[in-house]
PDB file of C-alpha atoms and ligand atoms in Angstrom:
ATOM      1  CA  MET I   1     -42.077   5.904  23.195  1.00  0.00           C
ATOM      2  CA  PRO I   2     -45.233   3.865  22.834  1.00  0.00           C
ATOM      3  CA  LYS I   3     -44.843  -0.015  22.900  1.00  0.00           C
ATOM      4  CA  GLY I   4     -44.809  -0.621  19.033  1.00  0.00           C
ATOM      5  CA  LEU I   5     -42.071   1.895  18.526  1.00  0.00           C
ATOM      6  CA  THR I   6     -40.041   0.658  21.517  1.00  0.00           C
ATOM      7  CA  ALA I   7     -40.315  -2.958  20.044  1.00  0.00           C
ATOM      8  CA  ALA I   8     -39.281  -1.843  16.494  1.00  0.00           C
ATOM      9  CA  THR I   9     -36.505   0.279  17.459  1.00  0.00           C
ATOM     10  CA  GLY I  10     -35.134  -2.185  20.077  1.00  0.00           C
ATOM     11  CA  MET I  11     -35.067  -4.849  17.552  1.00  0.00           C
ATOM     12  CA  ASP I  12     -33.329  -2.573  15.129  1.00  0.00           C
ATOM     13  CA  ALA I  13     -30.647  -2.093  17.769  1.00  0.00           C
ATOM     14  CA  LEU I  14     -30.381  -5.812  18.271  1.00  0.00           C
ATOM     15  CA  THR I  15     -30.102  -6.199  14.484  1.00  0.00           C
ATOM     16  CA  HIS I  16     -27.140  -3.592  14.458  1.00  0.00           C
ATOM     17  CA  ALA I  17     -25.421  -5.623  17.212  1.00  0.00           C
ATOM     18  CA  ILE I  18     -25.827  -8.995  15.599  1.00  0.00           C
ATOM     19  CA  GLU I  19     -24.925  -7.834  11.945  1.00  0.00           C
ATOM     20  CA  GLY I  20     -22.132  -5.809  13.329  1.00  0.00           C
ATOM     21  CA  TYR I  21     -20.751  -8.865  15.210  1.00  0.00           C
ATOM     22  CA  ILE I  22     -20.761 -10.964  12.213  1.00  0.00           C
ATOM     23  CA  THR I  23     -19.902  -8.537   9.376  1.00  0.00           C
ATOM     24  CA  LEU I  24     -16.674  -8.943   7.365  1.00  0.00           C
ATOM     25  CA  GLY I  25     -14.851  -5.902   8.984  1.00  0.00           C
ATOM     26  CA  ALA I  26     -15.566  -7.030  12.650  1.00  0.00           C
ATOM     27  CA  TRP I  27     -12.607  -7.058  14.817  1.00  0.00           C
ATOM     28  CA  GLU I  28     -11.819  -7.308  18.535  1.00  0.00           C
ATOM     29  CA  MET I  29     -12.907  -3.729  19.483  1.00  0.00           C
ATOM     30  CA  SER I  30     -16.141  -3.902  17.534  1.00  0.00           C
ATOM     31  CA  ASP I  31     -16.767  -7.454  18.909  1.00  0.00           C
ATOM     32  CA  MET I  32     -16.525  -5.975  22.388  1.00  0.00           C
ATOM     33  CA  PHE I  33     -19.156  -3.420  21.760  1.00  0.00           C
ATOM     34  CA  HIS I  34     -21.514  -5.857  19.889  1.00  0.00           C
ATOM     35  CA  LEU I  35     -21.457  -8.715  22.285  1.00  0.00           C
ATOM     36  CA  LYS I  36     -22.143  -6.488  25.329  1.00  0.00           C
ATOM     37  CA  ALA I  37     -24.938  -4.777  23.269  1.00  0.00           C
ATOM     38  CA  ILE I  38     -26.522  -8.072  22.468  1.00  0.00           C
ATOM     39  CA  GLU I  39     -26.432  -9.167  26.182  1.00  0.00           C
ATOM     40  CA  ILE I  40     -27.824  -5.808  27.304  1.00  0.00           C
ATOM     41  CA  ILE I  41     -30.601  -5.620  24.786  1.00  0.00           C
ATOM     42  CA  ALA I  42     -31.610  -9.271  25.227  1.00  0.00           C
ATOM     43  CA  LYS I  43     -31.941  -8.589  28.872  1.00  0.00           C
ATOM     44  CA  SER I  44     -33.763  -5.256  28.469  1.00  0.00           C
ATOM     45  CA  LEU I  45     -35.964  -5.133  25.671  1.00  0.00           C
ATOM     46  CA  ARG I  46     -38.996  -6.981  26.915  1.00  0.00           C
ATOM     47  CA  GLY I  47     -38.984  -4.824  30.095  1.00  0.00           C
ATOM     48  CA  ALA I  48     -38.608  -1.666  27.993  1.00  0.00           C
ATOM     49  CA  VAL I  49     -41.620  -2.680  25.906  1.00  0.00           C
ATOM     50  CA  GLU I  50     -43.487  -3.096  29.324  1.00  0.00           C
ATOM     51  CA  ASN I  51     -42.196   0.453  30.285  1.00  0.00           C
ATOM     52  CA  THR I  52     -40.094  -0.609  33.219  1.00  0.00           C
ATOM     53  CA  ASP I  53     -37.259   1.812  34.364  1.00  0.00           C
ATOM     54  CA  GLU I  54     -34.707  -1.039  34.185  1.00  0.00           C
ATOM     55  CA  GLY I  55     -35.793  -2.034  30.697  1.00  0.00           C
ATOM     56  CA  ARG I  56     -35.811   1.586  29.410  1.00  0.00           C
ATOM     57  CA  GLU I  57     -32.448   2.338  30.912  1.00  0.00           C
ATOM     58  CA  GLY I  58     -30.957  -1.012  29.527  1.00  0.00           C
ATOM     59  CA  MET I  59     -32.006  -0.053  26.099  1.00  0.00           C
ATOM     60  CA  ALA I  60     -30.691   3.398  26.274  1.00  0.00           C
ATOM     61  CA  LEU I  61     -27.307   1.951  26.922  1.00  0.00           C
ATOM     62  CA  GLY I  62     -27.480  -1.165  24.734  1.00  0.00           C
ATOM     63  CA  GLN I  63     -28.670   0.657  21.556  1.00  0.00           C
ATOM     64  CA  TYR I  64     -25.730   3.245  22.151  1.00  0.00           C
ATOM     65  CA  ILE I  65     -23.157   0.479  22.581  1.00  0.00           C
ATOM     66  CA  ALA I  66     -24.404  -1.175  19.506  1.00  0.00           C
ATOM     67  CA  GLY I  67     -24.087   2.113  17.524  1.00  0.00           C
ATOM     68  CA  MET I  68     -20.403   2.517  18.742  1.00  0.00           C
ATOM     69  CA  GLY I  69     -19.787  -0.874  17.356  1.00  0.00           C
ATOM     70  CA  PHE I  70     -21.428  -1.027  13.942  1.00  0.00           C
ATOM     71  CA  SER I  71     -20.725   2.625  13.007  1.00  0.00           C
ATOM     72  CA  ASN I  72     -16.913   1.326  12.875  1.00  0.00           C
ATOM     73  CA  VAL I  73     -17.474  -1.796  10.823  1.00  0.00           C
ATOM     74  CA  GLY I  74     -20.769  -1.736   8.859  1.00  0.00           C
ATOM     75  CA  LEU I  75     -23.773  -4.280   8.676  1.00  0.00           C
ATOM     76  CA  GLY I  76     -24.998  -6.827   6.336  1.00  0.00           C
ATOM     77  CA  ILE I  77     -27.999  -7.945   4.099  1.00  0.00           C
ATOM     78  CA  VAL I  78     -30.637  -7.872   6.898  1.00  0.00           C
ATOM     79  CA  HIS I  79     -30.396  -3.996   6.601  1.00  0.00           C
ATOM     80  CA  SER I  80     -29.980  -4.292   2.748  1.00  0.00           C
ATOM     81  CA  MET I  81     -33.182  -6.208   2.603  1.00  0.00           C
ATOM     82  CA  ALA I  82     -34.955  -3.811   5.099  1.00  0.00           C
ATOM     83  CA  HIS I  83     -34.119  -0.617   3.386  1.00  0.00           C
ATOM     84  CA  PRO I  84     -36.247  -1.152   0.180  1.00  0.00           C
ATOM     85  CA  LEU I  85     -39.265  -2.214   2.395  1.00  0.00           C
ATOM     86  CA  GLY I  86     -39.056   1.198   3.965  1.00  0.00           C
ATOM     87  CA  ALA I  87     -38.864   3.077   0.723  1.00  0.00           C
ATOM     88  CA  VAL I  88     -41.556   0.923  -1.170  1.00  0.00           C
ATOM     89  CA  TYR I  89     -44.128   0.288   1.562  1.00  0.00           C
ATOM     90  CA  ASP I  90     -43.242   2.734   4.373  1.00  0.00           C
ATOM     91  CA  THR I  91     -42.487  -0.347   6.553  1.00  0.00           C
ATOM     92  CA  PRO I  92     -40.983   0.786   9.919  1.00  0.00           C
ATOM     93  CA  HIS I  93     -37.171   0.169   9.750  1.00  0.00           C
ATOM     94  CA  GLY I  94     -36.969  -1.855  12.904  1.00  0.00           C
ATOM     95  CA  VAL I  95     -40.038  -4.015  12.017  1.00  0.00           C
ATOM     96  CA  ALA I  96     -38.513  -4.832   8.608  1.00  0.00           C
ATOM     97  CA  ASN I  97     -35.172  -5.773  10.145  1.00  0.00           C
ATOM     98  CA  ALA I  98     -36.796  -7.741  13.082  1.00  0.00           C
ATOM     99  CA  ILE I  99     -38.843  -9.832  10.561  1.00  0.00           C
ATOM    100  CA  ILE I 100     -35.844 -10.533   8.290  1.00  0.00           C
ATOM    101  CA  LEU I 101     -33.181 -11.059  11.013  1.00  0.00           C
ATOM    102  CA  PRO I 102     -33.767 -14.886  11.920  1.00  0.00           C
ATOM    103  CA  THR I 103     -34.119 -15.891   8.293  1.00  0.00           C
ATOM    104  CA  VAL I 104     -30.863 -14.138   7.190  1.00  0.00           C
ATOM    105  CA  MET I 105     -29.144 -15.408  10.253  1.00  0.00           C
ATOM    106  CA  GLU I 106     -29.962 -18.936   9.149  1.00  0.00           C
ATOM    107  CA  TYR I 107     -28.677 -18.133   5.674  1.00  0.00           C
ATOM    108  CA  ASN I 108     -25.447 -16.548   6.993  1.00  0.00           C
ATOM    109  CA  ALA I 109     -24.741 -19.323   9.566  1.00  0.00           C
ATOM    110  CA  PRO I 110     -22.112 -21.311   7.482  1.00  0.00           C
ATOM    111  CA  ALA I 111     -20.064 -18.049   7.081  1.00  0.00           C
ATOM    112  CA  THR I 112     -19.855 -17.157  10.908  1.00  0.00           C
ATOM    113  CA  GLY I 113     -17.660 -19.857  12.531  1.00  0.00           C
ATOM    114  CA  GLU I 114     -18.395 -20.061  16.300  1.00  0.00           C
ATOM    115  CA  LYS I 115     -19.888 -16.558  16.448  1.00  0.00           C
ATOM    116  CA  TYR I 116     -23.535 -17.657  16.996  1.00  0.00           C
ATOM    117  CA  ARG I 117     -22.435 -19.666  19.959  1.00  0.00           C
ATOM    118  CA  ASP I 118     -21.189 -16.177  21.420  1.00  0.00           C
ATOM    119  CA  ILE I 119     -24.518 -14.717  20.316  1.00  0.00           C
ATOM    120  CA  ALA I 120     -26.627 -17.423  22.044  1.00  0.00           C
ATOM    121  CA  LYS I 121     -24.577 -17.131  25.190  1.00  0.00           C
ATOM    122  CA  ALA I 122     -24.961 -13.342  25.322  1.00  0.00           C
ATOM    123  CA  MET I 123     -28.630 -13.727  24.860  1.00  0.00           C
ATOM    124  CA  GLY I 124     -28.825 -15.876  28.009  1.00  0.00           C
ATOM    125  CA  VAL I 125     -29.307 -19.389  26.397  1.00  0.00           C
ATOM    126  CA  GLU I 126     -28.119 -21.916  28.945  1.00  0.00           C
ATOM    127  CA  GLY I 127     -25.880 -24.866  28.204  1.00  0.00           C
ATOM    128  CA  VAL I 128     -24.431 -23.404  24.982  1.00  0.00           C
ATOM    129  CA  ASP I 129     -20.825 -24.636  25.552  1.00  0.00           C
ATOM    130  CA  SER I 130     -21.872 -28.254  25.485  1.00  0.00           C
ATOM    131  CA  MET I 131     -23.935 -27.875  22.285  1.00  0.00           C
ATOM    132  CA  SER I 132     -22.699 -28.883  18.813  1.00  0.00           C
ATOM    133  CA  LEU I 133     -22.005 -26.033  16.458  1.00  0.00           C
ATOM    134  CA  ASP I 134     -25.296 -26.633  14.618  1.00  0.00           C
ATOM    135  CA  GLU I 135     -27.219 -26.778  17.848  1.00  0.00           C
ATOM    136  CA  ALA I 136     -25.651 -23.545  19.069  1.00  0.00           C
ATOM    137  CA  ARG I 137     -26.351 -21.762  15.875  1.00  0.00           C
ATOM    138  CA  LYS I 138     -29.935 -22.847  15.941  1.00  0.00           C
ATOM    139  CA  ALA I 139     -30.164 -21.769  19.606  1.00  0.00           C
ATOM    140  CA  ALA I 140     -29.050 -18.245  18.615  1.00  0.00           C
ATOM    141  CA  VAL I 141     -31.603 -17.884  15.881  1.00  0.00           C
ATOM    142  CA  ASP I 142     -34.245 -19.353  18.141  1.00  0.00           C
ATOM    143  CA  ALA I 143     -33.542 -16.884  20.751  1.00  0.00           C
ATOM    144  CA  VAL I 144     -33.810 -13.838  18.339  1.00  0.00           C
ATOM    145  CA  ARG I 145     -37.052 -15.251  17.072  1.00  0.00           C
ATOM    146  CA  GLN I 146     -38.515 -15.693  20.601  1.00  0.00           C
ATOM    147  CA  LEU I 147     -37.486 -12.135  21.499  1.00  0.00           C
ATOM    148  CA  SER I 148     -39.125 -10.760  18.448  1.00  0.00           C
ATOM    149  CA  ALA I 149     -42.315 -12.757  19.004  1.00  0.00           C
ATOM    150  CA  ASP I 150     -42.347 -11.663  22.690  1.00  0.00           C
ATOM    151  CA  VAL I 151     -42.329  -8.020  21.762  1.00  0.00           C
ATOM    152  CA  GLY I 152     -45.092  -8.405  19.209  1.00  0.00           C
ATOM    153  CA  ILE I 153     -43.194  -8.241  15.835  1.00  0.00           C
ATOM    154  CA  PRO I 154     -44.974 -10.228  13.045  1.00  0.00           C
ATOM    155  CA  SER I 155     -43.070 -13.416  11.890  1.00  0.00           C
ATOM    156  CA  ASP I 156     -43.375 -12.818   8.048  1.00  0.00           C
ATOM    157  CA  LEU I 157     -43.693 -10.302   5.277  1.00  0.00           C
ATOM    158  CA  LYS I 158     -47.024 -11.695   3.973  1.00  0.00           C
ATOM    159  CA  ASP I 159     -48.938  -8.442   4.839  1.00  0.00           C
ATOM    160  CA  ILE I 160     -46.097  -6.249   3.544  1.00  0.00           C
ATOM    161  CA  VAL I 161     -44.443  -7.444   0.326  1.00  0.00           C
ATOM    162  CA  LYS I 162     -46.235  -7.691  -2.988  1.00  0.00           C
ATOM    163  CA  MET I 163     -45.099 -10.610  -5.325  1.00  0.00           C
ATOM    164  CA  GLU I 164     -44.851  -8.368  -8.299  1.00  0.00           C
ATOM    165  CA  ASP I 165     -42.169  -6.109  -6.515  1.00  0.00           C
ATOM    166  CA  ILE I 166     -39.743  -8.996  -5.725  1.00  0.00           C
ATOM    167  CA  ASP I 167     -37.395  -8.360  -8.555  1.00  0.00           C
ATOM    168  CA  PHE I 168     -37.070  -4.746  -7.657  1.00  0.00           C
ATOM    169  CA  LEU I 169     -36.692  -5.366  -3.976  1.00  0.00           C
ATOM    170  CA  ALA I 170     -34.038  -7.916  -4.596  1.00  0.00           C
ATOM    171  CA  GLN I 171     -31.924  -5.810  -6.960  1.00  0.00           C
ATOM    172  CA  SER I 172     -32.258  -2.743  -4.531  1.00  0.00           C
ATOM    173  CA  ALA I 173     -31.085  -4.958  -1.614  1.00  0.00           C
ATOM    174  CA  TYR I 174     -28.149  -6.248  -3.636  1.00  0.00           C
ATOM    175  CA  ASP I 175     -27.191  -2.705  -4.601  1.00  0.00           C
ATOM    176  CA  ASP I 176     -27.481  -1.370  -0.922  1.00  0.00           C
ATOM    177  CA  ALA I 177     -24.398  -0.001   0.858  1.00  0.00           C
ATOM    178  CA  CYS I 178     -24.685  -2.596   3.573  1.00  0.00           C
ATOM    179  CA  ARG I 179     -24.438  -5.728   1.167  1.00  0.00           C
ATOM    180  CA  PRO I 180     -20.707  -5.909   0.793  1.00  0.00           C
ATOM    181  CA  GLY I 181     -20.238  -6.248   4.636  1.00  0.00           C
ATOM    182  CA  ASN I 182     -22.394  -9.431   4.680  1.00  0.00           C
ATOM    183  CA  PRO I 183     -20.372 -12.441   5.928  1.00  0.00           C
ATOM    184  CA  ARG I 184     -21.614 -14.696   3.327  1.00  0.00           C
ATOM    185  CA  GLU I 185     -21.340 -13.791  -0.439  1.00  0.00           C
ATOM    186  CA  THR I 186     -24.717 -13.335  -1.963  1.00  0.00           C
ATOM    187  CA  SER I 187     -26.531 -12.645  -5.299  1.00  0.00           C
ATOM    188  CA  VAL I 188     -29.710 -11.065  -6.472  1.00  0.00           C
ATOM    189  CA  GLU I 189     -31.289 -14.462  -6.955  1.00  0.00           C
ATOM    190  CA  GLU I 190     -30.392 -15.658  -3.477  1.00  0.00           C
ATOM    191  CA  ILE I 191     -31.822 -12.320  -1.957  1.00  0.00           C
ATOM    192  CA  LYS I 192     -34.948 -12.971  -4.002  1.00  0.00           C
ATOM    193  CA  GLU I 193     -35.263 -16.506  -2.324  1.00  0.00           C
ATOM    194  CA  LEU I 194     -34.766 -15.032   1.071  1.00  0.00           C
ATOM    195  CA  TYR I 195     -37.669 -12.573   0.465  1.00  0.00           C
ATOM    196  CA  MET I 196     -39.929 -15.372  -0.944  1.00  0.00           C
ATOM    197  CA  SER I 197     -39.149 -17.609   2.043  1.00  0.00           C
ATOM    198  CA  LEU I 198     -40.831 -14.997   4.072  1.00  0.00           C
ATOM    199  CA  LEU I 199     -43.963 -14.728   2.127  1.00  0.00           C
TER     200      LEU I 199
HETATM  201 ZN1   ZN C 201     -30.907  -0.171  11.477  1.00  0.00          ZN
END
């Protein structure tokens, strides 16, 4: 796979692992898959994008383990918000997820207990155990944002979303099959605000 496709599909796999880890239906077995997938993907994606054997092999395993997890428990509104961008603008699925993921992680944080601490730790952030909950949550989001930037994903939807489509996109995202699994209860209005914060 070329660089851009490797980065996009790899960030999609990370999104599967993170959304699967915090989704409402998550339990011990799916947690086991998702945390390991986060660890492997965080360690391997940069290398895969640079086409190293270790990176490629890690991503082959990491994406598969993430799939074994989320296919049992569902996802959340990162995917709900990414799906209409694919439908309306042909935005690659992984690119849409990667751009939306850190923003929705911030939004979902209050509904995730200690889970972002686990995510930060799995992503290799040091000193996570001595952080406050807020610091640990921020560290997890920062680690995701950094990985996304390192593999060349844009940081916002400015070049993708047109303002006049926002109502349609927000309603479509709310009606999406992944939305009920989101850890924080949401609304069309709040999804609209999330899109707008990325413009
Ligand atoms: Zn996906």
